[in-house]
Amino acid sequence: MSEQQVYEPRVVAFLCKWCSSAGSDLAGVSRIQYPANATPITVPCTGAISPMYIMSAFNKGADGVLVSGCHIGDCHYIEGNYLARRKMQLIMELLEFIGVEPNRFRMSWVSAAEGAKFAQVITDFVNDLKPLGPQEKLKKAEHS
Amino acid sequence: MINVQDIRDTARDLLAKGEVRAVIGYRRGSRGMLAEPAFITSPEQADELVWDPTCFHNLSLYLVHDRKFLDHIRKNPGAPVAIIAKGCDARSIVVLLQEHYFKREDVYIIGVSCEGTGVLDERKLAPHLNGAQASNAAFDGDDFVFTTAEGEKRLQAREVMADRCLECRIPFPKEHNAVFGEDKAGRQMEAPFAALTRFEEQGSGERWDFWSHHFDRCIRCFACRSVCPMCYCDECVVDSITFPVTTETTAEDKANRVRWIERSAVRSENITYLMTRAMHLAGRCTDCGECERACPVNVPIRLLNNKMEREAREQFGFEPGASIGGPSLVASFLDSDPGDFIR
Ligand code: SF4
Ligand code: SF4
Ligand code: SF4
Ligand code: FES
């Protein structure tokens, strides 16, 4: 990367189908401007996200990982996001424990009606990731 | 103090009456002072059993093996199997029961209290012996007594005990059918999670330096997984070699399997393995210390498990192996679980 080039962090965003994924669609159809750094992966529910997905995204080169789903009380499967809240806290603590920058992992609740909030979450995340530079710690080494 | 003769008498009696089909315990091994796991099936063998500071193995692993591999050769399938269990071992049996791995009536727990001490950490002993080899180790009150060619060596147990024993909150097997030794819960010699707390005093950069060094050193021999009673899955998500292959499995099936990590023992893959393992053991690991002891390159695995244990305790009020009917950590939640980190 030359010095003039701006570093663009790559974000993997695990979005629950019922809320955050719909929220991201709303941000799109409402033509809200936000950074194009996130690769969305739609999952049925945040409760279905294994911590392994987070590790795998970092392993394959994500600079940041976002998990986003329905607000507490709104989960389509009633308690999926309560379970996710626990599991994601544990993996977040573990990542920080081994010395990964806390700002590389983020979680949010974004409903289907919150297109603007989705755009804000992505904007903030990308802004927080930029100063950290590329994520090399958990990334699989390139085979030369 | 526990008299080993009482343990032998219990084992002999259970086998003689046919109340159990086997006793899993400890006997003198072939390598110096170390005890080794013993599988006793006749009353005469009961005298082989020992109880000393080198009985560190968590024998509940063999309850898992018994169910997994030996089911078909059981002579007396109805009778339970008896097992000698320390506090931490009994708690892993509770987790297995909680997960319905076997039934309570399938196991007869002969509990042994660690009383005022615990088990030996061999790595701590070597410097005290100045190169001498110990041929025997024995409990004696708050001391361990070692027999060497130069005579007897008496050490305060706390100088050579495993860290987990120093920090142990409940050195007593609450779940048991029979139990030996006093319940000295509260005798704790170091604060719970003391080693973890010391480690966490370092900054993020130092922590990464430490862990990246160890992640580089792991040779992915999977000894930590093999020795852990909680790692009982037939298919291990981080090890593609465990995925079943039958005559029906086509090359395409094999090619299309999700391979979460590569098999090469390089840093990135080792991290994914060890972090995933720590997550899978959250709320299930009872800090028996076997994984760290089995590791051929001394990866400090205990710190990862301890971190999960402490978070579970502090954030969710969760205690692994506390009760058979209790909830599991990641399949339950409380309305009061913290959520401040979520935007
Ligand atoms: S951790 Fe506790 S119960 Fe387990 S061997 Fe040590 S003192 Fe005994
Ligand atoms: S941590 Fe140790 S025991 Fe586990 S796979 Fe790596 S080298 Fe083997
Ligand atoms: S992870 Fe290690 S300390 Fe925990 S139960 Fe398994 S072998 Fe024991
Ligand atoms: S369906 Fe959205 S979090 Fe469960």
Coordinates of C-alpha atoms and ligand atoms in Angstrom, one line a residue:
Chain A
M1 CA 0.0 0.0 0.0
S2 CA 1.5 3.4 -1.0
E3 CA 1.3 6.2 1.6
Q4 CA -1.2 8.1 -0.5
Q5 CA -3.7 5.3 -0.5
V6 CA -6.2 5.3 2.2
Y7 CA -6.5 2.2 4.3
E8 CA -10.0 0.8 4.1
P9 CA -10.8 -1.8 6.8
R10 CA -12.7 -4.9 5.8
V11 CA -15.6 -5.6 8.1
V12 CA -17.5 -8.9 8.2
A13 CA -21.0 -8.2 9.5
F14 CA -23.2 -11.1 10.8
L15 CA -26.7 -9.7 10.5
C16 CA -29.8 -11.5 11.7
K17 CA -32.3 -11.9 8.9
W18 CA -35.3 -10.5 10.8
C19 CA -33.9 -7.2 12.1
S20 CA -30.5 -6.0 11.2
S21 CA -30.4 -7.4 7.7
A22 CA -33.7 -5.7 7.1
G23 CA -32.3 -2.6 8.7
S24 CA -29.4 -2.6 6.3
D25 CA -31.8 -2.9 3.4
L26 CA -33.7 0.1 4.7
A27 CA -30.5 2.1 4.9
G28 CA -30.0 1.2 1.3
V29 CA -33.4 2.0 -0.1
S30 CA -33.5 5.2 2.0
R31 CA -30.2 6.1 0.2
I32 CA -28.4 6.8 3.4
Q33 CA -24.7 7.3 2.8
Y34 CA -22.4 5.1 4.8
P35 CA -19.0 3.4 4.2
A36 CA -19.0 0.4 1.9
N37 CA -16.6 -1.6 4.0
A38 CA -18.9 -4.2 5.4
T39 CA -19.5 -7.6 3.8
P40 CA -22.9 -8.7 5.2
I41 CA -23.5 -12.3 6.0
T42 CA -27.2 -13.0 6.8
V43 CA -27.9 -15.5 9.6
P44 CA -31.3 -16.7 10.8
C45 CA -30.8 -15.2 14.2
T46 CA -27.9 -13.9 16.3
G47 CA -28.4 -17.0 18.5
A48 CA -27.2 -19.1 15.6
I49 CA -23.8 -17.3 15.5
S50 CA -21.1 -19.6 16.8
P51 CA -18.0 -17.9 18.2
M52 CA -16.2 -20.0 15.6
Y53 CA -17.7 -17.7 12.9
I54 CA -16.0 -14.7 14.6
M55 CA -12.7 -16.6 14.8
S56 CA -13.0 -17.8 11.3
A57 CA -13.7 -14.3 9.9
F58 CA -10.6 -13.0 11.6
N59 CA -8.7 -16.0 10.4
K60 CA -9.6 -15.2 6.8
G61 CA -8.5 -11.6 7.1
A62 CA -11.4 -9.5 8.5
D63 CA -10.1 -6.3 10.1
G64 CA -13.3 -6.1 12.2
V65 CA -16.3 -8.3 12.9
L66 CA -19.8 -7.0 13.7
V67 CA -22.6 -9.0 15.1
S68 CA -26.0 -7.3 14.9
G69 CA -29.5 -8.5 15.6
C70 CA -32.9 -7.7 17.0
H71 CA -33.3 -5.6 20.2
I72 CA -33.8 -7.6 23.4
G73 CA -37.5 -8.6 23.5
D74 CA -37.8 -8.5 19.7
C75 CA -36.0 -11.7 18.7
H76 CA -38.0 -13.7 16.2
Y77 CA -37.1 -16.8 18.1
I78 CA -37.9 -15.2 21.4
E79 CA -34.6 -15.9 23.2
G80 CA -31.9 -16.1 20.5
N81 CA -30.4 -12.7 21.2
Y82 CA -30.3 -13.4 24.9
L83 CA -28.1 -16.4 24.2
A84 CA -26.0 -14.4 21.8
R85 CA -25.5 -11.7 24.3
R86 CA -23.8 -14.2 26.6
K87 CA -21.8 -16.0 24.0
M88 CA -20.6 -12.9 22.3
Q89 CA -19.5 -11.3 25.5
L90 CA -17.4 -14.4 26.3
I91 CA -15.7 -14.4 22.9
M92 CA -15.2 -10.6 23.1
E93 CA -13.5 -11.0 26.5
L94 CA -11.3 -13.8 25.2
L95 CA -10.2 -11.8 22.2
E96 CA -9.3 -8.9 24.4
F97 CA -7.5 -11.3 26.8
I98 CA -5.1 -12.5 24.2
G99 CA -4.3 -9.0 23.2
V100 CA -6.6 -8.3 20.3
E101 CA -7.7 -4.7 20.1
P102 CA -11.2 -4.4 21.7
N103 CA -12.4 -2.2 18.8
R104 CA -12.1 -5.0 16.3
F105 CA -15.2 -6.7 17.6
R106 CA -18.6 -5.0 17.9
M107 CA -22.1 -5.9 18.6
S108 CA -25.3 -3.9 18.1
W109 CA -29.1 -4.2 18.1
V110 CA -30.6 -2.7 14.9
S111 CA -34.3 -3.2 14.1
A112 CA -35.8 -3.4 10.6
A113 CA -37.0 0.2 11.1
E114 CA -33.5 1.6 12.0
G115 CA -31.9 2.2 8.7
A116 CA -30.2 5.3 10.0
K117 CA -28.9 3.5 13.1
F118 CA -27.4 0.8 10.9
A119 CA -25.6 3.4 8.8
Q120 CA -24.3 5.0 12.0
V121 CA -23.1 1.7 13.5
I122 CA -21.1 0.9 10.3
T123 CA -19.7 4.5 10.1
D124 CA -18.6 4.5 13.7
F125 CA -17.1 1.0 13.4
V126 CA -15.1 1.9 10.3
N127 CA -13.9 5.1 11.9
D128 CA -12.7 3.2 15.0
L129 CA -11.0 0.5 12.9
K130 CA -9.1 2.9 10.6
P131 CA -6.5 3.9 13.2
L132 CA -5.8 0.3 14.1
G133 CA -4.6 -0.6 10.6
P134 CA -4.8 -4.1 9.1
Q135 CA -5.6 -7.0 11.4
E136 CA -2.6 -9.3 11.2
K137 CA -2.7 -11.1 14.6
L138 CA -5.4 -13.7 13.8
K139 CA -5.0 -13.8 10.0
K140 CA -3.8 -16.9 8.2
A141 CA -0.4 -16.2 6.7
E142 CA -0.2 -15.9 3.0
H143 CA 1.5 -18.8 1.4
S144 CA 4.3 -17.5 -0.7
Chain B
M1 CA -5.9 -37.8 56.9
I2 CA -7.1 -40.4 54.5
N3 CA -6.0 -43.9 55.1
V4 CA -5.6 -45.6 51.8
Q5 CA -6.6 -48.9 53.4
D6 CA -10.2 -47.5 53.7
I7 CA -10.3 -46.8 49.9
R8 CA -9.0 -50.3 49.2
D9 CA -11.6 -51.8 51.6
T10 CA -14.4 -49.9 49.9
A11 CA -13.2 -51.0 46.4
R12 CA -12.8 -54.6 47.5
D13 CA -16.2 -54.7 49.1
L14 CA -18.0 -53.1 46.1
L15 CA -16.4 -55.6 43.7
A16 CA -16.9 -58.6 46.0
K17 CA -20.6 -57.8 46.3
G18 CA -21.0 -57.2 42.6
E19 CA -22.3 -53.7 43.2
V20 CA -19.9 -52.3 40.6
R21 CA -18.4 -53.9 37.6
A22 CA -15.1 -52.1 37.9
V23 CA -13.2 -49.5 40.0
I24 CA -11.3 -46.8 38.3
G25 CA -8.6 -45.6 40.6
Y26 CA -4.8 -45.0 40.9
R27 CA -2.0 -47.5 41.3
R28 CA 1.8 -47.1 41.4
G29 CA 3.1 -46.5 37.9
S30 CA 6.2 -47.9 36.3
R31 CA 7.9 -44.5 36.1
G32 CA 9.4 -43.4 39.5
M33 CA 7.0 -42.0 42.0
L34 CA 4.1 -41.3 39.7
A35 CA 0.7 -42.9 40.1
E36 CA -1.1 -44.1 37.0
P37 CA -4.8 -44.8 36.3
A38 CA -5.9 -48.3 37.3
F39 CA -8.9 -50.4 36.2
I40 CA -9.7 -52.9 38.9
T41 CA -12.2 -55.6 38.2
S42 CA -11.6 -58.2 40.9
P43 CA -11.6 -57.8 44.7
E44 CA -8.0 -59.1 44.9
Q45 CA -6.7 -56.2 42.9
A46 CA -8.0 -53.7 45.4
D47 CA -4.7 -53.7 47.3
E48 CA -3.0 -52.2 44.3
L49 CA -4.8 -48.9 44.8
V50 CA -2.8 -45.9 46.0
W51 CA -3.7 -42.4 47.1
D52 CA -0.8 -39.9 47.0
P53 CA 0.1 -36.4 45.7
T54 CA 0.8 -37.8 42.2
C55 CA -2.8 -38.8 41.7
F56 CA -3.4 -35.8 39.5
H57 CA -5.3 -37.5 36.7
N58 CA -8.9 -36.7 36.2
L59 CA -10.2 -40.2 35.9
S60 CA -13.6 -39.2 34.7
L61 CA -12.1 -39.3 31.3
Y62 CA -12.3 -43.1 31.6
L63 CA -16.0 -42.9 32.3
V64 CA -16.3 -41.2 28.9
H65 CA -14.1 -43.9 27.3
D66 CA -16.1 -46.6 29.0
R67 CA -19.3 -45.4 27.5
K68 CA -17.8 -44.5 24.1
F69 CA -15.6 -47.5 23.3
L70 CA -16.2 -50.2 25.8
D71 CA -19.9 -50.4 25.8
H72 CA -19.9 -53.6 23.7
I73 CA -17.6 -55.6 25.9
R74 CA -19.3 -55.1 29.2
K75 CA -19.8 -58.3 31.1
N76 CA -22.2 -56.9 33.6
P77 CA -23.8 -54.0 31.8
G78 CA -26.3 -53.3 34.5
A79 CA -23.8 -52.5 37.3
P80 CA -22.3 -49.1 37.7
V81 CA -18.6 -48.4 37.5
A82 CA -16.9 -46.9 40.6
I83 CA -14.5 -44.1 40.3
I84 CA -12.1 -42.3 42.6
A85 CA -12.7 -38.6 42.3
K86 CA -11.1 -35.5 43.9
G87 CA -13.2 -32.3 44.1
C88 CA -12.4 -31.1 40.6
D89 CA -12.9 -34.6 39.1
A90 CA -16.3 -35.0 40.8
R91 CA -17.3 -31.6 39.4
S92 CA -16.5 -32.9 35.9
I93 CA -18.6 -35.9 36.6
V94 CA -21.4 -33.6 37.5
V95 CA -21.0 -31.7 34.2
L96 CA -21.1 -35.0 32.3
L97 CA -24.3 -35.9 34.2
Q98 CA -25.7 -32.4 33.6
E99 CA -25.1 -33.1 29.9
H100 CA -26.8 -36.5 30.1
Y101 CA -23.6 -38.3 29.0
F102 CA -24.5 -41.1 31.4
K103 CA -26.9 -41.6 34.2
R104 CA -26.2 -41.0 37.9
E105 CA -26.9 -44.7 38.7
D106 CA -24.2 -45.7 36.1
V107 CA -21.5 -44.3 38.3
Y108 CA -20.5 -44.9 41.9
I109 CA -18.4 -42.0 43.1
I110 CA -15.7 -42.7 45.7
G111 CA -14.9 -39.2 46.7
V112 CA -11.5 -38.2 48.1
S113 CA -11.0 -34.9 49.8
C114 CA -7.8 -33.0 49.2
E115 CA -8.1 -31.7 52.7
G116 CA -5.4 -29.2 53.5
T117 CA -3.4 -29.9 50.3
G118 CA -3.9 -30.9 46.7
V119 CA -1.8 -32.6 44.0
L120 CA 1.8 -32.1 43.0
D121 CA 3.0 -30.0 40.1
E122 CA 6.0 -32.0 38.9
R123 CA 7.5 -28.9 37.3
K124 CA 7.7 -27.2 40.7
L125 CA 9.3 -30.2 42.4
A126 CA 12.4 -30.6 40.3
P127 CA 14.3 -27.6 41.7
H128 CA 13.8 -28.9 45.2
L129 CA 15.4 -32.3 44.5
N130 CA 18.7 -31.0 43.0
G131 CA 18.6 -33.6 40.3
A132 CA 17.6 -36.6 42.5
Q133 CA 14.7 -38.8 41.5
A134 CA 11.9 -39.4 43.8
S135 CA 10.6 -43.0 44.0
N136 CA 7.6 -42.2 46.2
A137 CA 5.4 -39.3 47.3
A138 CA 3.1 -39.3 50.3
F139 CA 0.6 -36.9 52.0
D140 CA 1.5 -36.0 55.6
G141 CA -0.7 -33.2 57.0
D142 CA 0.2 -30.0 55.3
D143 CA 3.4 -31.5 53.9
F144 CA 4.3 -33.8 51.0
V145 CA 7.1 -36.4 51.8
F146 CA 9.3 -37.6 49.0
T147 CA 11.5 -40.7 49.0
T148 CA 14.8 -40.3 47.1
A149 CA 18.0 -42.3 47.0
E150 CA 19.5 -39.7 49.4
G151 CA 16.7 -40.2 51.9
E152 CA 13.5 -38.5 52.8
K153 CA 12.7 -35.0 51.5
R154 CA 9.8 -33.2 53.3
L155 CA 8.4 -30.1 51.7
Q156 CA 5.5 -27.9 52.6
A157 CA 2.8 -28.9 50.1
R158 CA 2.1 -25.3 49.1
E159 CA 5.6 -25.0 47.7
V160 CA 5.1 -27.7 45.1
M161 CA 1.3 -27.9 44.7
A162 CA -0.4 -27.2 41.4
D163 CA -1.5 -23.6 41.0
R164 CA -5.1 -24.7 40.6
C165 CA -4.9 -26.5 44.0
L166 CA -3.6 -23.4 45.7
E167 CA -6.5 -21.4 44.3
C168 CA -9.1 -24.2 44.7
R169 CA -12.3 -23.0 46.3
I170 CA -13.8 -26.4 47.1
P171 CA -11.2 -29.2 47.5
F172 CA -14.0 -31.6 48.3
P173 CA -16.2 -33.8 46.1
K174 CA -19.6 -32.7 47.1
E175 CA -21.3 -35.3 44.7
H176 CA -20.3 -38.7 46.0
N177 CA -21.6 -42.1 47.1
A178 CA -18.9 -42.6 49.6
V179 CA -16.3 -40.1 50.7
F180 CA -13.0 -40.1 52.5
G181 CA -11.3 -37.2 54.2
E182 CA -12.6 -34.0 55.7
D183 CA -14.3 -31.2 53.9
K184 CA -11.8 -28.3 54.2
A185 CA -13.6 -25.9 51.8
G186 CA -12.3 -22.4 52.6
R187 CA -8.8 -23.5 53.3
Q188 CA -7.7 -21.7 50.1
M189 CA -4.1 -20.7 50.0
E190 CA -4.3 -18.2 47.2
A191 CA -7.1 -16.0 46.1
P192 CA -9.3 -17.6 43.4
F193 CA -7.9 -16.8 39.9
A194 CA -4.7 -15.4 41.5
A195 CA -2.5 -16.5 38.6
L196 CA -4.9 -15.1 36.1
T197 CA -5.2 -11.8 37.9
R198 CA -1.4 -11.5 38.0
F199 CA -1.3 -12.2 34.2
E200 CA -4.0 -9.6 33.5
E201 CA -2.0 -6.9 35.2
Q202 CA 0.0 -6.6 32.0
G203 CA -1.1 -4.4 29.1
S204 CA -2.7 -5.6 25.9
G205 CA 0.7 -5.5 24.0
E206 CA 2.4 -7.7 26.5
R207 CA -0.5 -10.1 26.6
W208 CA -0.3 -10.5 22.8
D209 CA 3.5 -11.0 22.9
F210 CA 2.9 -13.8 25.5
W211 CA 0.1 -15.5 23.6
S212 CA 1.5 -15.2 20.1
H213 CA 4.7 -16.9 21.5
H214 CA 2.7 -19.8 22.9
F215 CA 0.4 -20.0 19.8
D216 CA 3.5 -20.4 17.7
R217 CA 4.7 -23.2 20.0
C218 CA 1.6 -25.4 19.9
I219 CA 2.2 -28.4 17.7
R220 CA -1.5 -29.3 17.6
C221 CA -0.9 -32.7 18.9
F222 CA -4.4 -32.5 20.5
A223 CA -3.2 -34.0 23.7
C224 CA -5.1 -31.3 25.6
R225 CA -8.3 -32.5 23.8
S226 CA -7.6 -36.2 24.3
V227 CA -7.1 -35.9 28.0
C228 CA -10.1 -33.7 28.7
P229 CA -13.2 -35.5 29.9
M230 CA -15.3 -32.6 28.5
C231 CA -13.9 -33.0 25.0
Y232 CA -16.0 -36.0 24.2
C233 CA -17.4 -35.0 20.8
D234 CA -16.8 -37.7 18.2
E235 CA -16.6 -35.1 15.5
C236 CA -14.4 -32.1 16.6
V237 CA -15.3 -29.0 14.6
V238 CA -11.7 -27.8 14.5
D239 CA -10.2 -31.1 13.3
S240 CA -11.4 -32.3 9.9
I241 CA -9.7 -35.7 10.4
T242 CA -12.5 -36.6 12.9
F243 CA -15.3 -36.1 10.4
P244 CA -16.8 -39.5 9.7
V245 CA -16.0 -41.2 6.4
T246 CA -18.1 -44.2 5.5
T247 CA -18.3 -46.3 2.3
E248 CA -21.1 -43.9 1.3
T249 CA -19.0 -40.8 1.6
T250 CA -18.2 -39.5 -1.8
A251 CA -15.2 -37.4 -2.8
E252 CA -17.5 -34.5 -3.3
D253 CA -19.0 -34.8 0.2
K254 CA -15.5 -34.7 1.6
A255 CA -14.5 -31.8 -0.6
N256 CA -17.6 -29.8 0.4
R257 CA -17.2 -30.2 4.1
V258 CA -16.6 -27.0 6.0
R259 CA -13.0 -27.0 7.0
W260 CA -12.9 -24.2 9.6
I261 CA -9.2 -24.4 10.0
E262 CA -6.2 -26.0 8.2
R263 CA -4.4 -28.9 9.8
S264 CA -1.0 -27.2 9.6
A265 CA 0.2 -26.2 13.1
V266 CA 0.8 -22.5 12.4
R267 CA -0.1 -19.6 14.6
S268 CA -3.4 -18.5 13.0
E269 CA -4.8 -22.1 13.0
N270 CA -3.5 -22.9 16.5
I271 CA -5.2 -19.7 17.7
T272 CA -8.5 -20.7 16.2
Y273 CA -8.2 -24.2 17.7
L274 CA -7.3 -23.0 21.2
M275 CA -9.8 -20.2 21.3
T276 CA -12.6 -22.4 20.0
R277 CA -11.7 -25.0 22.6
A278 CA -11.8 -22.4 25.4
M279 CA -15.2 -21.3 24.2
H280 CA -16.5 -24.9 24.1
L281 CA -15.3 -25.5 27.6
A282 CA -16.7 -22.3 29.0
G283 CA -19.0 -23.3 31.9
R284 CA -17.9 -26.9 31.6
C285 CA -14.2 -26.9 32.5
T286 CA -13.8 -27.6 36.2
D287 CA -10.1 -26.7 36.2
C288 CA -8.8 -30.2 36.8
G289 CA -5.6 -29.1 35.1
E290 CA -5.1 -32.1 32.9
C291 CA -4.9 -30.3 29.6
E292 CA -2.0 -28.1 30.7
R293 CA -0.3 -31.1 32.3
A294 CA -0.6 -33.2 29.2
C295 CA 0.7 -30.4 26.9
P296 CA 4.2 -31.5 25.7
V297 CA 5.3 -27.9 25.1
N298 CA 3.8 -26.2 28.2
V299 CA 1.2 -24.0 26.5
P300 CA -0.5 -22.3 29.5
I301 CA -3.9 -23.5 28.5
R302 CA -5.2 -23.1 32.0
L303 CA -5.1 -19.3 31.7
L304 CA -7.6 -19.4 28.8
N305 CA -10.0 -21.7 30.7
N306 CA -9.6 -19.8 33.8
K307 CA -10.5 -16.6 32.0
M308 CA -13.7 -18.1 30.8
E309 CA -14.5 -19.5 34.3
R310 CA -14.0 -16.1 35.9
E311 CA -16.1 -14.3 33.4
A312 CA -18.9 -16.8 33.8
R313 CA -18.7 -16.4 37.5
E314 CA -18.5 -12.6 37.6
Q315 CA -20.8 -11.7 34.8
F316 CA -23.3 -14.5 35.0
G317 CA -23.0 -15.9 38.5
F318 CA -22.2 -19.3 37.0
E319 CA -20.3 -22.1 38.7
P320 CA -19.3 -25.1 36.6
G321 CA -20.2 -28.5 38.0
A322 CA -22.2 -27.1 40.9
S323 CA -25.4 -29.2 40.4
I324 CA -26.6 -31.9 38.2
G325 CA -29.9 -30.3 37.5
G326 CA -28.4 -26.8 36.9
P327 CA -28.5 -24.9 33.6
S328 CA -25.6 -24.9 31.2
L329 CA -23.7 -21.6 30.7
V330 CA -24.3 -21.0 27.1
A331 CA -27.7 -22.5 26.8
S332 CA -29.2 -20.3 29.4
F333 CA -29.4 -16.6 30.2
L334 CA -30.6 -14.1 32.8
D335 CA -32.5 -10.9 32.1
S336 CA -29.8 -9.3 34.1
D337 CA -26.9 -10.4 31.9
P338 CA -24.8 -7.5 31.0
G339 CA -25.5 -5.8 27.7
D340 CA -23.7 -2.4 28.0
F341 CA -21.2 -3.4 25.5
I342 CA -23.9 -3.7 22.8
R343 CA -24.5 -0.5 20.8
Ligands
SF4_1 S1 -8.1 -28.5 42.2 FE1 -9.0 -28.7 44.3 S2 -10.1 -30.6 44.2 FE2 -8.8 -30.6 42.4 S3 -6.9 -31.7 43.1 FE3 -6.6 -29.5 43.5 S4 -7.2 -29.2 45.6 FE4 -8.1 -31.1 44.9
SF4_2 S1 -1.8 -26.8 23.3 FE1 -0.3 -28.3 23.8 S2 -1.4 -30.2 24.1 FE2 -2.8 -28.8 23.0 S3 -2.5 -29.2 20.8 FE3 -1.1 -27.6 21.3 S4 0.8 -28.6 21.8 FE4 -0.8 -30.2 21.9
SF4_3 S1 -10.2 -28.0 29.8 FE1 -8.4 -28.9 30.9 S2 -8.7 -28.3 33.1 FE2 -10.7 -28.0 32.0 S3 -11.8 -30.0 32.3 FE3 -10.7 -30.2 30.4 S4 -8.7 -31.1 30.9 FE4 -9.6 -30.3 32.8
FES4 S1 -34.1 -13.2 15.1 FE1 -32.9 -11.4 15.2 S2 -31.7 -11.8 17.0 FE2 -33.0 -13.6 16.9

